[in-house]
XYZ file of N, CA and C in Angstrom:
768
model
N 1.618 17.380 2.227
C 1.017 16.242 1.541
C 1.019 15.002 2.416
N 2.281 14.912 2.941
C 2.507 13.683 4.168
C 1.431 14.102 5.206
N 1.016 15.098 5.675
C 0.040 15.196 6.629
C -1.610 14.286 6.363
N -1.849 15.455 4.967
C -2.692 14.880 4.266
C -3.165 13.524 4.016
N -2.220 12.880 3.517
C -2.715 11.402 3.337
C -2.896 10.638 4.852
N -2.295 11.174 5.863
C -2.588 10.151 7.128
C -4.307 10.693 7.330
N -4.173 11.772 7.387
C -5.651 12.323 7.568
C -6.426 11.658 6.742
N -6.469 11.647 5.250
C -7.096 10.240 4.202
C -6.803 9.247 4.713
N -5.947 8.614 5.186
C -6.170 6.865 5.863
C -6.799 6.754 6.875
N -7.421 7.455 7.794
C -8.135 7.477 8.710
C -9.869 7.471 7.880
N -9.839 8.610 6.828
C -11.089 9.065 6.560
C -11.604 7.912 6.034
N -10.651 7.098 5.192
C -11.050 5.772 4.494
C -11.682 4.535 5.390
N -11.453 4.725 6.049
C -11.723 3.224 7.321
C -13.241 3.500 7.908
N -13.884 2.221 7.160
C -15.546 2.094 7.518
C -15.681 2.437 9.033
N -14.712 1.904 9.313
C -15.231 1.883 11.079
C -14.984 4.018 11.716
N -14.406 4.352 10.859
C -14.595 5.418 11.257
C -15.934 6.435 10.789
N -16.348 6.213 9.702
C -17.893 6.321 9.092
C -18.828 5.945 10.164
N -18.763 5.007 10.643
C -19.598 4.164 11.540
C -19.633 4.945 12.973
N -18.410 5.215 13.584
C -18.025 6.080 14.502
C -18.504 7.480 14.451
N -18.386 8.521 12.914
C -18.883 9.749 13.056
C -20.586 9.723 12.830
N -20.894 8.486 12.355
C -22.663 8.531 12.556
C -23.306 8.210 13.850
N -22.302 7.177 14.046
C -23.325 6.981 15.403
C -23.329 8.116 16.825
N -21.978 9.160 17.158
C -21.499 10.112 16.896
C -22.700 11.008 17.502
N -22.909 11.247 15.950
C -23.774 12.249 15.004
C -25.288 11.773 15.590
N -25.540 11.027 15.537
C -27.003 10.048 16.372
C -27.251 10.215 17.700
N -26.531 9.927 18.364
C -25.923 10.064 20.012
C -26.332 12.009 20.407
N -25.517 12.610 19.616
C -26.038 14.130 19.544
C -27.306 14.367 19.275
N -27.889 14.404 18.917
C -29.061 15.017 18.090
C -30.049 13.559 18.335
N -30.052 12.715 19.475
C -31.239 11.714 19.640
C -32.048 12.272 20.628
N -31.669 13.038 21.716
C -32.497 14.055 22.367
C -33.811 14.663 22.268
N -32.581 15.621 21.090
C -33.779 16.545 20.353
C -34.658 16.108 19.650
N -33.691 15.320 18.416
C -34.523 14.897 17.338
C -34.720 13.346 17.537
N -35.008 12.612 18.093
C -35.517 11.212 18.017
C -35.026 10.596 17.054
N -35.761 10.846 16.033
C -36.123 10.312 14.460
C -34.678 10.457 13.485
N -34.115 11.469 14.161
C -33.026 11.773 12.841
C -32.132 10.973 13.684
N -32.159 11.239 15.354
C -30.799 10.300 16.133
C -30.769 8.742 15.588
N -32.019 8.253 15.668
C -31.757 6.785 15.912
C -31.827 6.505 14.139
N -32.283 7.041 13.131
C -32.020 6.737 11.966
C -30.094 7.139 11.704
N -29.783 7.773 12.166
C -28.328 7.786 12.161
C -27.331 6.608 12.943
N -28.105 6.132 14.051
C -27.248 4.985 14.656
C -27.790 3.961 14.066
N -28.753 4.009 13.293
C -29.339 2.191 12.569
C -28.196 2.453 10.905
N -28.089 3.579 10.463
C -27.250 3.734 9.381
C -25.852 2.958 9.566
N -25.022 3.653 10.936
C -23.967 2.801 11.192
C -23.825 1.850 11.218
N -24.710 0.921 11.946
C -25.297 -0.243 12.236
C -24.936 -0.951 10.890
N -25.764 -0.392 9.808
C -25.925 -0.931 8.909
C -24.673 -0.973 7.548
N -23.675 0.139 7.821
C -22.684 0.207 7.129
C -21.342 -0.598 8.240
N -21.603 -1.130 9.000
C -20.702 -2.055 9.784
C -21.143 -3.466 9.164
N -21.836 -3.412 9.081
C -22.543 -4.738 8.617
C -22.694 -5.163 7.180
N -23.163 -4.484 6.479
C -22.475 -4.116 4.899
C -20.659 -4.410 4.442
N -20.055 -4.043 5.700
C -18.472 -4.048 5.076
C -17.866 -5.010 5.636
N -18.375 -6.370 6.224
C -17.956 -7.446 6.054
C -18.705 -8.329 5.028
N -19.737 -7.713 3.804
C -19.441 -8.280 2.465
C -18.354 -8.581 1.958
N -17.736 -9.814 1.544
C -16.759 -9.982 0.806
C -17.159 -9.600 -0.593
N -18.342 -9.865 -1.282
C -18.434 -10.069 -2.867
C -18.688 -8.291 -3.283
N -19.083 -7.156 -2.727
C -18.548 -5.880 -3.324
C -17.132 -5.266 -3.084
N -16.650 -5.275 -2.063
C -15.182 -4.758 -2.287
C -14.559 -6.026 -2.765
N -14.752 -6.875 -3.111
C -13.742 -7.951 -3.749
C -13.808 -7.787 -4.734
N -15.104 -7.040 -5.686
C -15.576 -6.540 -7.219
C -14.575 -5.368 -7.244
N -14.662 -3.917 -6.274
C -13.675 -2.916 -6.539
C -12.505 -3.406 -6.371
N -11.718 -3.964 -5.063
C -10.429 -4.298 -6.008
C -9.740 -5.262 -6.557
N -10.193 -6.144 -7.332
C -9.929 -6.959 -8.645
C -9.992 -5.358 -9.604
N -11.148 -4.873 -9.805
C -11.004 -3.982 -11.035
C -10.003 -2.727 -11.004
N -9.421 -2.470 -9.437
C -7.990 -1.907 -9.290
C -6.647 -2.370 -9.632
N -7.069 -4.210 -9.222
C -6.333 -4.757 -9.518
C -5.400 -5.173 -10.975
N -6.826 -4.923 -11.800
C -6.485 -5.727 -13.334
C -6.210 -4.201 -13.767
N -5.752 -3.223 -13.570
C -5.542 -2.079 -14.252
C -4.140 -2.066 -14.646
N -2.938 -2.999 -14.350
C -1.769 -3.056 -14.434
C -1.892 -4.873 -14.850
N -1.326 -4.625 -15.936
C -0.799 -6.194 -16.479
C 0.114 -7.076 -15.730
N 0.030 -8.241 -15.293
C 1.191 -8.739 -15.050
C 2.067 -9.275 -15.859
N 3.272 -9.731 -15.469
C 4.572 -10.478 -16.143
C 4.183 -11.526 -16.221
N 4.185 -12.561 -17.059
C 3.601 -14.221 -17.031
C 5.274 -14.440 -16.099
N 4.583 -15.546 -15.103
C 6.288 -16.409 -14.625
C 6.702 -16.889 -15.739
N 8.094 -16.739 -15.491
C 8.719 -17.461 -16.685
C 9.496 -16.609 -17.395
N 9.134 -15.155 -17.529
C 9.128 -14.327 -18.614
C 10.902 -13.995 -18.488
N 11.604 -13.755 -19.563
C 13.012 -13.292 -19.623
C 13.067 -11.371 -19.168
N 13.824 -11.716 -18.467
C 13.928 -10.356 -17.324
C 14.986 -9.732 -17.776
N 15.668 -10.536 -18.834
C 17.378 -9.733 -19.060
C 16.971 -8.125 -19.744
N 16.354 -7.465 -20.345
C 16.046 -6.478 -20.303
C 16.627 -5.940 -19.122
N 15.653 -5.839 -18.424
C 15.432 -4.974 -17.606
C 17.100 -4.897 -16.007
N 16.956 -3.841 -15.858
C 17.959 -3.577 -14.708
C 18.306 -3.843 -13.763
N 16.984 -3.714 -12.948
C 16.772 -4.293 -11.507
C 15.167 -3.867 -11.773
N 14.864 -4.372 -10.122
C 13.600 -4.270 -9.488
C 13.034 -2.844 -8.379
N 12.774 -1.920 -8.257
C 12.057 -0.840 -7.760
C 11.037 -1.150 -6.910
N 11.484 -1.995 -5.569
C 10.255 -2.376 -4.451
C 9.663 -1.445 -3.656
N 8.609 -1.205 -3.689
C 7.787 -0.005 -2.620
C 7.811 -0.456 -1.222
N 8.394 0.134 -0.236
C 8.108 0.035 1.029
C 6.388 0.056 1.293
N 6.605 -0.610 2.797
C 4.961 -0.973 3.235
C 4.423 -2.142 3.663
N 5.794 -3.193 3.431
C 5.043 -4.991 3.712
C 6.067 -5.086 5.153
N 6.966 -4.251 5.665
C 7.751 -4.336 7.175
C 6.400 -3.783 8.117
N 6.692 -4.123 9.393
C 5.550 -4.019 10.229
C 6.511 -2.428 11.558
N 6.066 -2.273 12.194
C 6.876 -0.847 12.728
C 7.789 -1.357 13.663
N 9.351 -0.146 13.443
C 10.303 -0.261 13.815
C 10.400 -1.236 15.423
N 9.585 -0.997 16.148
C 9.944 -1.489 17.246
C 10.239 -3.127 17.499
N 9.150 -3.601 16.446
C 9.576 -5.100 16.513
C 10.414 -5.489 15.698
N 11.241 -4.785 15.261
C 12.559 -4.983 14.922
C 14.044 -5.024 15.464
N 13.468 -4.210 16.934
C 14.378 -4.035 17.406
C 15.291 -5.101 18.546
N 14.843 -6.025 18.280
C 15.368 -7.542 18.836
C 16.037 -7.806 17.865
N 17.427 -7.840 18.443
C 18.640 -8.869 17.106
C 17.971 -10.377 16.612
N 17.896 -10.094 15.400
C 17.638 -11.644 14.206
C 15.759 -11.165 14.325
N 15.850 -10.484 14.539
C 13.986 -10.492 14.269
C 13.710 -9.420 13.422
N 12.379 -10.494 12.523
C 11.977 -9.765 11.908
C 10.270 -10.104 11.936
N 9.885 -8.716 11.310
C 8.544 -8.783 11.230
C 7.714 -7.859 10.273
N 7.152 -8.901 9.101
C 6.605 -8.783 7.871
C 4.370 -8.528 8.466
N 3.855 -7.649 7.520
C 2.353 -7.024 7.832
C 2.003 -8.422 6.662
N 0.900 -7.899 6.484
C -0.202 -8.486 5.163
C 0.473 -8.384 3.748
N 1.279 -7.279 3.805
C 1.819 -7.283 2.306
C 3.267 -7.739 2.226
N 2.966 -8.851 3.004
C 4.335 -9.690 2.762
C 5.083 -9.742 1.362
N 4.610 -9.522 0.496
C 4.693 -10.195 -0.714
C 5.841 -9.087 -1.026
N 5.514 -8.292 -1.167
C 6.377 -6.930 -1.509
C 7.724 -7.342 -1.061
N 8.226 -8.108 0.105
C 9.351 -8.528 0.279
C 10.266 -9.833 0.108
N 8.802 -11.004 0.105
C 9.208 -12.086 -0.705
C 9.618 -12.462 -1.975
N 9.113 -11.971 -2.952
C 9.095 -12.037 -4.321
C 10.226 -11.377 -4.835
N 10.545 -10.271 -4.339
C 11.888 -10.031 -4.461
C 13.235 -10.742 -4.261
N 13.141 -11.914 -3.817
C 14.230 -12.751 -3.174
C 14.057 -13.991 -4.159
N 13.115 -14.487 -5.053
C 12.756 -15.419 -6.185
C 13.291 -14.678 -7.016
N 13.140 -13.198 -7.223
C 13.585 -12.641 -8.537
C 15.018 -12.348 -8.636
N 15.257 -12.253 -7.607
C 17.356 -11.842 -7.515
C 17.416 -13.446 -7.659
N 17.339 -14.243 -7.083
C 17.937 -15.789 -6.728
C 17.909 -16.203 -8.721
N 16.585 -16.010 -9.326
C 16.384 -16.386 -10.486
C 17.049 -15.618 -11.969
N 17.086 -14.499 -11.726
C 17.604 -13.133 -12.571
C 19.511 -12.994 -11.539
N 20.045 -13.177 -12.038
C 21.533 -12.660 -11.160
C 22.080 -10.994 -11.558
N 21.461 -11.182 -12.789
C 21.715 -9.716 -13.649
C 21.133 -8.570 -12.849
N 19.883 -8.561 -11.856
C 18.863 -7.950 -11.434
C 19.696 -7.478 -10.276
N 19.480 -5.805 -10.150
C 19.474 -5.117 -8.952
C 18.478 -4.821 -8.159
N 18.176 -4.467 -6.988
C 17.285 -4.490 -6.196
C 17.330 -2.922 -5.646
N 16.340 -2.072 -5.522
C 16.103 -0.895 -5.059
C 15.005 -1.028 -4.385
N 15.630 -0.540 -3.121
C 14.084 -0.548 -1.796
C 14.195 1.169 -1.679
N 12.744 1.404 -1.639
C 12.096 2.976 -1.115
C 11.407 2.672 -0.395
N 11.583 3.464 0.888
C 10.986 3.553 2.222
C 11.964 4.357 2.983
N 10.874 4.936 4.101
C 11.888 5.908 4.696
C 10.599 5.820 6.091
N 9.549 6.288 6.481
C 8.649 6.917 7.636
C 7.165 6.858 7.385
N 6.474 6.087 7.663
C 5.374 6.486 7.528
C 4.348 6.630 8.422
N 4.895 6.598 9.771
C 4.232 7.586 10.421
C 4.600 8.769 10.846
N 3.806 9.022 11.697
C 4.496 11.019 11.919
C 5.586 11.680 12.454
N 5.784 10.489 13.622
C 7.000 10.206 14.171
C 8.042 9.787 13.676
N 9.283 10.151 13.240
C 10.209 9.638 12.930
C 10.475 8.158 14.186
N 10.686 6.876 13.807
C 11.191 5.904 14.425
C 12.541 5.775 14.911
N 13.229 4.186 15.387
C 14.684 4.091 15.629
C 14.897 3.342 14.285
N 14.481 3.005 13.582
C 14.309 2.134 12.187
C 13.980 3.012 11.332
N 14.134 2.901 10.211
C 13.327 3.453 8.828
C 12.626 2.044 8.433
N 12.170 2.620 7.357
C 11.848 1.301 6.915
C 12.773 0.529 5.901
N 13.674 1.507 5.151
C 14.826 1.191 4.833
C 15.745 -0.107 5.622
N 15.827 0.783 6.845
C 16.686 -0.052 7.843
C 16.417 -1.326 7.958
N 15.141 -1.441 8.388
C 14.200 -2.820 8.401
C 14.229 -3.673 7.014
N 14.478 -2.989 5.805
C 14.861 -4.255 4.443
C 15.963 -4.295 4.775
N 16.383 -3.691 4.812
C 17.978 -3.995 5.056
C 18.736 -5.263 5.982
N 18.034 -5.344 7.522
C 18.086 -6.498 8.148
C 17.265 -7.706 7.252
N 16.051 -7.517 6.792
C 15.534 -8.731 6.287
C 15.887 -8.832 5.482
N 16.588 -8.521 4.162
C 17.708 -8.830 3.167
C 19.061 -9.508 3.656
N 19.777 -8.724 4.263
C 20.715 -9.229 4.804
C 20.426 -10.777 5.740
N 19.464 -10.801 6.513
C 19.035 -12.082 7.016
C 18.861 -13.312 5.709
N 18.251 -13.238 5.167
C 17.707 -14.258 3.677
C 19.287 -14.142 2.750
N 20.412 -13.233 3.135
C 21.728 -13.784 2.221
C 22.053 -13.192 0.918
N 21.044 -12.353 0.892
C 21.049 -11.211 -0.323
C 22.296 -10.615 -0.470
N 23.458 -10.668 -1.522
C 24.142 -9.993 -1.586
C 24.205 -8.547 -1.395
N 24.538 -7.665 -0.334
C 24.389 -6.035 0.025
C 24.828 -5.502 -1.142
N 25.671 -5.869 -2.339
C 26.410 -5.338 -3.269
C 25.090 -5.061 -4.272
N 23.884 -6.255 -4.318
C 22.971 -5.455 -5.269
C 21.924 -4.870 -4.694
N 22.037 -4.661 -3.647
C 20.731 -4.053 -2.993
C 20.898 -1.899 -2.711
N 20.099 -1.621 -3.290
C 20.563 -0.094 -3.080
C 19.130 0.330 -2.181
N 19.716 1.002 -0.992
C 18.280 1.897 0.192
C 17.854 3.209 -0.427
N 16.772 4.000 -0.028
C 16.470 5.285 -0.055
C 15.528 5.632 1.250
N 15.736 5.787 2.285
C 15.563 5.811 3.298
C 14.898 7.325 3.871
N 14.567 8.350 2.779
C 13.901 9.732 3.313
C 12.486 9.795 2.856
N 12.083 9.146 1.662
C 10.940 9.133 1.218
C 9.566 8.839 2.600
N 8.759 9.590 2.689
C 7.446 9.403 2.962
C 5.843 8.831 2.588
N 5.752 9.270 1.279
C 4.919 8.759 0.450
C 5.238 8.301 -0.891
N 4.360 8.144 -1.560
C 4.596 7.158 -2.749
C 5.243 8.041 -3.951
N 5.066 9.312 -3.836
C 5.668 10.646 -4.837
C 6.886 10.764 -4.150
N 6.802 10.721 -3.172
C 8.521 10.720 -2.704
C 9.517 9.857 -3.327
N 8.734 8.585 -3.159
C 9.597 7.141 -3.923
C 9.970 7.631 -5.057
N 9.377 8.023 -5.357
C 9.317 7.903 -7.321
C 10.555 9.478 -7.475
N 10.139 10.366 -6.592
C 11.023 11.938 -7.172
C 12.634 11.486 -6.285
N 12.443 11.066 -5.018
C 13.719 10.685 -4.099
C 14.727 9.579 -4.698
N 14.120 8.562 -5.283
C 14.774 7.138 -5.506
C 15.478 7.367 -6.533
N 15.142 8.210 -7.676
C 15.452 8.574 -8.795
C 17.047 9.556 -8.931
N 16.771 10.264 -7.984
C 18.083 11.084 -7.222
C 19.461 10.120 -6.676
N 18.868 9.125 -6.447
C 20.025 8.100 -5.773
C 21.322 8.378 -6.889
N 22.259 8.735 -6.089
C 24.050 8.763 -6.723
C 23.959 7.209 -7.629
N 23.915 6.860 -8.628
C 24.498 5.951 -9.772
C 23.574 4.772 -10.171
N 22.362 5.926 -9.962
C 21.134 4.916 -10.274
C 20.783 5.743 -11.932
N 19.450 5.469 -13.055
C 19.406 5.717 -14.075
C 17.759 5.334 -14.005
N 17.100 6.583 -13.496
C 15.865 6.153 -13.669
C 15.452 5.798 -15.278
N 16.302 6.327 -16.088
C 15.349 6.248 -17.762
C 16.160 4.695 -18.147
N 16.357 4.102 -17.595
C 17.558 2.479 -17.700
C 15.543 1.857 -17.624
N 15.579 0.710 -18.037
C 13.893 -0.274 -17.848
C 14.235 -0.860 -16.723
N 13.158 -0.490 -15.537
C 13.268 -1.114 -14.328
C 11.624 -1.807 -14.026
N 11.853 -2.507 -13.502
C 10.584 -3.200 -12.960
C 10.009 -2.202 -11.489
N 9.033 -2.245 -11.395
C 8.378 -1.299 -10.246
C 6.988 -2.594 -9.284
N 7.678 -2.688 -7.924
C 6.991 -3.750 -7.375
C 6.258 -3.333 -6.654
N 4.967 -3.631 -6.329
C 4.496 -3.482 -4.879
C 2.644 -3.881 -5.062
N 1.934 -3.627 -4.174
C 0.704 -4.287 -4.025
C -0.019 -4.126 -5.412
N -0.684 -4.519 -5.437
C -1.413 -4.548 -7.210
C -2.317 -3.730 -7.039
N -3.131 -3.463 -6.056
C -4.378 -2.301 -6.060
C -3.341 -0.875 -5.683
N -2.225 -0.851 -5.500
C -1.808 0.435 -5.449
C -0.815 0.787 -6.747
N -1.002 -0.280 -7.473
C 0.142 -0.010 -9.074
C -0.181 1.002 -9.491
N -1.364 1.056 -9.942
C -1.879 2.390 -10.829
C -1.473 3.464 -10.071
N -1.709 3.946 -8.846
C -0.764 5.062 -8.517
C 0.470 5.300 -8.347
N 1.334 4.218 -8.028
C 2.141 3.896 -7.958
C 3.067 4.471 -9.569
N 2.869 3.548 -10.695
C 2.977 3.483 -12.224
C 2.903 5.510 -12.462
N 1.742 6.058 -12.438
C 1.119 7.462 -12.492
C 1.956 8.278 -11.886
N 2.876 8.147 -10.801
C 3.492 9.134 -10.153
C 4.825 8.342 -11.414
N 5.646 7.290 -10.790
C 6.840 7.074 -11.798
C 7.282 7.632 -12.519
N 6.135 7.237 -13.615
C 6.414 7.825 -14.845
C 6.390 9.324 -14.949
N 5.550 10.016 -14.032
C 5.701 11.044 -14.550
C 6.602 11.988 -13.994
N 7.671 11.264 -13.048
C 9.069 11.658 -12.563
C 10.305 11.207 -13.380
N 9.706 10.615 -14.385
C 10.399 10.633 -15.268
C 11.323 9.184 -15.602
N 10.134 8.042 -14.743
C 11.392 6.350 -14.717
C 10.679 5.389 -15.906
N 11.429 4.920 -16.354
C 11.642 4.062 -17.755
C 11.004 2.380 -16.556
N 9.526 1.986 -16.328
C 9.124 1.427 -15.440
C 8.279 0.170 -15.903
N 7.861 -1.201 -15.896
C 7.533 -1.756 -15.905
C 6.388 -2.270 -14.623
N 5.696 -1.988 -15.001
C 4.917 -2.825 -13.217
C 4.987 -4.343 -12.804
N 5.508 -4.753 -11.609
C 5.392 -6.545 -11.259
C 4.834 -6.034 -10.346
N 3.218 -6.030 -10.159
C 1.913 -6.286 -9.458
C 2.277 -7.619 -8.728
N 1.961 -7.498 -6.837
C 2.134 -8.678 -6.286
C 1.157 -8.480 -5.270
N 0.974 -9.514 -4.247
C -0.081 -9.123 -3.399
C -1.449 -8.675 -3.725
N -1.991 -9.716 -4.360
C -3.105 -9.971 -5.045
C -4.120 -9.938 -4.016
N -5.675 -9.197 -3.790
C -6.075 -9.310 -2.569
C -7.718 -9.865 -2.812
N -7.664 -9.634 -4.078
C -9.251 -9.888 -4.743
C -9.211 -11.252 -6.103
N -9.797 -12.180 -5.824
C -10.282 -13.398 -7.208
C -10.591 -12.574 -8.167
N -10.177 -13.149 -9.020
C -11.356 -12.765 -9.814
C -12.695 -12.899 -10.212
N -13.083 -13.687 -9.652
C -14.636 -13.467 -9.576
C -14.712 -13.879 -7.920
N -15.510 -13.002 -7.496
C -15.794 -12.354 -6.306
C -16.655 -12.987 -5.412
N -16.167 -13.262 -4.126
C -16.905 -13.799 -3.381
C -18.003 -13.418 -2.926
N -19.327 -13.749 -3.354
C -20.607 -13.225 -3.067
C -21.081 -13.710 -1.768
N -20.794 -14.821 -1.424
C -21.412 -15.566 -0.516
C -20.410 -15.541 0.841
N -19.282 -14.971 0.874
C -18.068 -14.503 2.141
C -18.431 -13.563 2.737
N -18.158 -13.438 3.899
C -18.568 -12.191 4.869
C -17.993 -12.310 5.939
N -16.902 -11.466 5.942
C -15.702 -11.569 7.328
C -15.774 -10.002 7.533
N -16.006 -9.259 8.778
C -16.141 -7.476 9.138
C -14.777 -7.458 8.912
N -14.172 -8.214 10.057
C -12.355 -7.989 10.034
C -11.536 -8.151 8.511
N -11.923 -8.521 7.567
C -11.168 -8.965 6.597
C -11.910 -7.406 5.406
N -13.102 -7.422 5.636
C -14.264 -6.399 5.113
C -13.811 -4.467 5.237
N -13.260 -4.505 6.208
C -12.915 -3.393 6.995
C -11.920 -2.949 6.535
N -10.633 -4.181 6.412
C -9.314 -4.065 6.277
C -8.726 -3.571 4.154
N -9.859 -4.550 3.643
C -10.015 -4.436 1.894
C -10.798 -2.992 1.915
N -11.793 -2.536 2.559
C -12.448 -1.191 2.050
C -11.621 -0.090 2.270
N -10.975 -0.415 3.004
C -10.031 0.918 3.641
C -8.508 0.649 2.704
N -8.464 -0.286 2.183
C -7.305 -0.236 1.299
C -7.919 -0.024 -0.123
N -8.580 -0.239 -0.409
C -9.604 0.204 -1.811
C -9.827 1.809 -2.109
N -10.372 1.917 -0.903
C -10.950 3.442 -0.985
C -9.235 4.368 -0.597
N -8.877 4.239 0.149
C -7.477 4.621 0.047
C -6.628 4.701 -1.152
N -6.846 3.606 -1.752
C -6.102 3.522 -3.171
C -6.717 4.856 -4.594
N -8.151 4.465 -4.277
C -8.923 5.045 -5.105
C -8.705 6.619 -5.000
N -9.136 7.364 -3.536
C -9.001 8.236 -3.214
C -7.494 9.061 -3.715
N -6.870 8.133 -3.137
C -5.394 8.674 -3.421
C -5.075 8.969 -4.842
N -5.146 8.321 -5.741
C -5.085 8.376 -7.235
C -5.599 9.851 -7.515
N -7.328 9.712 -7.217
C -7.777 11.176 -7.550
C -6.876 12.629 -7.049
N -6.197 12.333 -5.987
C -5.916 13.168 -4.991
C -3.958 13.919 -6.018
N -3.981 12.663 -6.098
C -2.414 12.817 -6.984
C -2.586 13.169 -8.425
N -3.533 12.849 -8.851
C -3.994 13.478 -9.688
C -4.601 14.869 -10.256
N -5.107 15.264 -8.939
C -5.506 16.562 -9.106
C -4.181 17.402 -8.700
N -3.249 16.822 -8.161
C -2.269 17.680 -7.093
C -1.452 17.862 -8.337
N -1.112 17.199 -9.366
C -0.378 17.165 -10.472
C 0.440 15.906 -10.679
N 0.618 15.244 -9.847
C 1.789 14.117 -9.561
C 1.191 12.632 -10.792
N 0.682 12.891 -10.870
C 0.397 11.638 -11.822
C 0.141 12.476 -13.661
């Protein structure tokens, strides 16, 4: 399954669409003229298409709003702790300088967690992450919250690791296993908002008593029609269609 999905994060990325047409054009412009160069004006044209901001900013807002949020403010004493998804640390190596750290795009996944312990004292903190590339690293990604927790002053006493997980079914079947944890206890479940719904779908159906705190908001709600960045275009379609894809994929596999 871990194979699988790297093979899906590749398939998702416009620029690789763009790559197997033009490709595909390049071959067959020889022979066929007509079919080559209508295949390299296609690419052309789906490179150019996916620095629209105002359609993938429409798909994920509507990924987005599929999980409710918590209003700020809201009384947390319920609940246990917090269930953060690995994915906002950037790879082991630039970690490997003492006192450094280094946070991707989904910063949030690691900030917000540090408002919610500071504000909630009652609140435990559970990080899942373990590898996500193919290579095992000198870091997990575990390892890596672990320094950036410990850096920001986080008491180690409420912070619990799970450091083998690979994918997002891992989190949910691995984390749950942790020695003197209680998945059916009400825990909050954190991480990017266009990946909740899969996220939520596997959980629960490993059996955790889960709340979603959706963070890392990537789409307005009403959609920029008139924006057009490739680099920013590229980066939202391939996390959209990734998200999307994946759902179906866990879905059919049984996991959700």
């Amino acid at each position: 399954m871990f194979l699988a999905s790297k093979f899906l994060s590749f398939l998702t990325q416009p620029v690789a669409w763009a790559i197997f047409l033009l490709l595909a054009g390049l071959l067959v412009l020889r022979r066929w003229r007509k079919t080559g160069l209508a295949f390299c004006w296609v690419a052309l044209l789906v490179l150019l298409l996916t620095g629209w901001d105002g359609p993938v900013d429409h798909v994920l807002h509507r990924l987005e709003s599929q999980s409710a949020s918590i209003p700020p403010g809201s009384d947390l004493k319920p609940y246990v702790g917090v269930v953060v998804l690995g994915g906002a640390l950037s790879g082991s190596r630039l970690w490997e300088r003492p006192g450094q750290i280094a946070l991707n795009s989904s910063a949030e996944r690691m900030v917000v967690p540090l408002a919610l312990l500071q504000r909630h004292p009652h609140l435990k903190l559970v990080f899942t992450g373990g590898e996500g590339n193919l290579k095992w690293s000198k870091y997990t990604e575990a390892d890596r919250a672990k320094i950036f927790f410990d850096l920001m002053g986080v008491d180690p006493a409420r912070v619990v690791y799970e450091s083998a997980s690979r994918t997002t079914y891992d989190n949910a079947v691995m984390t749950a296993k942790l020695p003197g944890l209680d998945p059916k206890q009400p825990w909050l479940l954190l991480t990017t908002a266009a990946h909740m719904p899969r996220s939520m779908g596997v959980f629960v159906k490993a059996g955790w008593n889960v709340t979603p705190y959706p963070v890392d908001f990537r789409a307005a709600e009403e959609p920029d029609w008139g924006g057009y960045s490739i680099l920013d275009g590229m980066e939202k379609w391939h996390y959209a269609l990734h998200e999307m894809i994946g759902y179906v994929a866990y879905r059919l596999a049984g996991r959700i």
